[in-house]
């Protein structure tokens, strides 16, 4: 109770007047309590005001932080607002375009259009489909071809199922191992170097099928299951004698599907060039099929047996000697170049250093007359593998540099490769050239384009080797030659084949607007009318070897898939050339 009247006036308690006074007193006390509360609040505000008295009147809510309670986190309202706005702006700038891009219909991106080398490559590969013998696959790409040669070698007691399959060599219906093996080697080499290009143009599986069609047949022609040695090779099916008056491949001009004349098999009990070339074909193909371990191993085993047959000192007589039925078509002029070529591929396929030791033995190039460097020695063909073997072994020096004891011979091969390319260049006048711009590598002889295509491939591939090692060029004597000049030679010769010639005619059937319509090719030129025909074979005739070189050249020149080579696949079986570094010693413990 209050002891005094702070507000003045009477303070009496009596009667009605007292009751009124009592109520008044309670009301006054209540008002005093309310005023006390108000005064306390006022004092608190005044205290805050006094703290900044010199700044004048202040907003009581100014500069007071406000907070947002998010449950596990308490943050200022201002920071919370900035965070929300930042998220919203980020969504509008980044998220919204992404959402729109995801929801809009996708537009397919198309690869650049194929260049003309790619278009020509598609056509050139079809030739091998047209040359197939045996039982053709259901999806054969040549509709006018059917099963043929189903009785080839059926009278051989040691070959189950006969010699069915393989390829006809040219416009005739002969099957000849020597040029067939060379063709498979060239196709395999092009795939090993340029598999990415074949994949880019959708031909990778196709060319692998073509190679396997050839190697499957080659495996039939000798005892490919032998792990020791072989004593013979069935090297040819069919004969064609000039001026023949009895039914054979030249006398009877018939479609392969209609053949009804005898097709004798030629057996070679010796043949260093044949064995080495067939070994090169199977060894190079084994690298192509490295992803199929079982088949690749089978190819390596067959190649090993064949190379042993080729190196047998008792079997060094040429496969074509004293056999006019062979010599009339692909007569061999020597075998040391095949030794170099086959040994190089055997080394790449197996990693066995004994093959590299043989390939770099100075006696091989000496006996092959490689160091004489005649114009003919620079021309790659089914008979002369020197320039190809030299380039293949130069590759080893450029990319792996194995050093002693191989460096001396490898350096010689490198020099010879450069000189070979120098000989191709018009400015050095080694070969004659036609007025239309074609190099005459076979001295004006028939069927010149196969040599031209092979030279274009070697030149283009060597230019790619230079580019892959950042070498801008090479020297021809005192003359510096850039890799672009080398590549331009290759392009000029392939362009000539494809129509950049005085006749404005493509010499690749089916390519371009103008190309030959009447070829010496019985499968493509004879109607299926059951009528027997005869013919003169001295006309334009396509061959396996010529088309293999063209395929390789086109693959090297096309820009589809990029302008590089596969530097490493060819070395996949080659072991490290230098000893591995020893492991570090264990940590020392006191």
C-alpha angles and dihedrals in degrees: 000000000000116000097207143026105253093187100050131238135094121328106198133143115201137122123322088332087054092052090051089048091049092052089046090051092051091048090049092050090050090050090049090053091050091048090049090055091047091048091051090052091046091051090053090052091045090051090056090045093050090055089065100026094136091057093061127232115353133205104244091216096047119114092004112137116231120206137209118213110215094177103252094027131046116198136166117273091235093055090045091054092048091050093051092048092048091052091048093049091047090052092050093047101039113008100045095054089048091051091048092048091050094049098045116091110269118246113218115236112224123212116242114278114270117261122239093263089060092050090050091047091058089054095044094054091056089067089071091053088053091052098053118127126197130030107349124218118256092247096051110160095221109071096192093059125088140171114308142162090034092151097047109137093356091140093059110109096201098050114074109219094006128251098313117158135025127103136300107239103228139322089330128070100247122125110212121182098202100061091031091058092047090052092052090049091054094046091048092048091053091050093048091053099036109024089132090060094050089050092049093055096041096249101107097098090040096056091044088055090050092051092047091050088060099041093047088058094045089054088058094056097070139022095282093172091064116113094189118036143323128222104201146015126212094227106175141022117204133011134230118193121193112245091011117167095190126075112279138126095290100038094050114057099196139143113260089246091057101047111137102158126097117281107197120198121233116219122205116200091179132026124141094181093044094048094045093048093048089048089053090052095051094040094051091045090052088064091050089053097042088124089063100062096184096051093041090053090049090053092049091050091051092046091051092053092047094050090049088053090050093050096045105122090214092057103051096118112113114261091232099047115117092001111103092183088065101030091056090068114024110009112180120228097195145331110226091089089055089050090057093044096045094044091052092053092044089055093050091047098046108019088226106151092209088074091052090049089054094045091053096042103124089222093070099059089038093056090043089055090235094145093056088069099203117177091252092055090062094057115094116216142142086277102040117051096164099107092043093049091047092051093045091054092042085060089062092053094046098050106025105020096203093189123195130051093014101042098087096057094036089055089052090051090050091052091047091050091054091048091049090055091046089055090057094057114097095221092070096054097220094136132030118251129208119241087250092060106262120136112232102222095164097048095255094309125144124288096021097165095076090063091044092053092048092050091048090054094050092047094047092047093049090051088053090051090053093048092047090058094042091247107148095205146307141256129260098196105303092341119100113218119193122217088245090063091052091049091048090057090054092048093047092055096046089045088054090055091048095052111288091121136103091270093050085225128139111227090203108090112237095017121110130356096289124042138137114294101184114056134169091251118118097194092057100035106044120083117231092248102122090242118136117232139185127204149176109254096203094101135098105306127183118218139195094242093051094049093045090058091047092050090052093048093048092049091052093049102043115100092209108118093014138294099272139094131234100255099185114036093078089058096049093112096039112106122222109291094213129050115268117253112261116253116263116266118260115267114276116252122193 
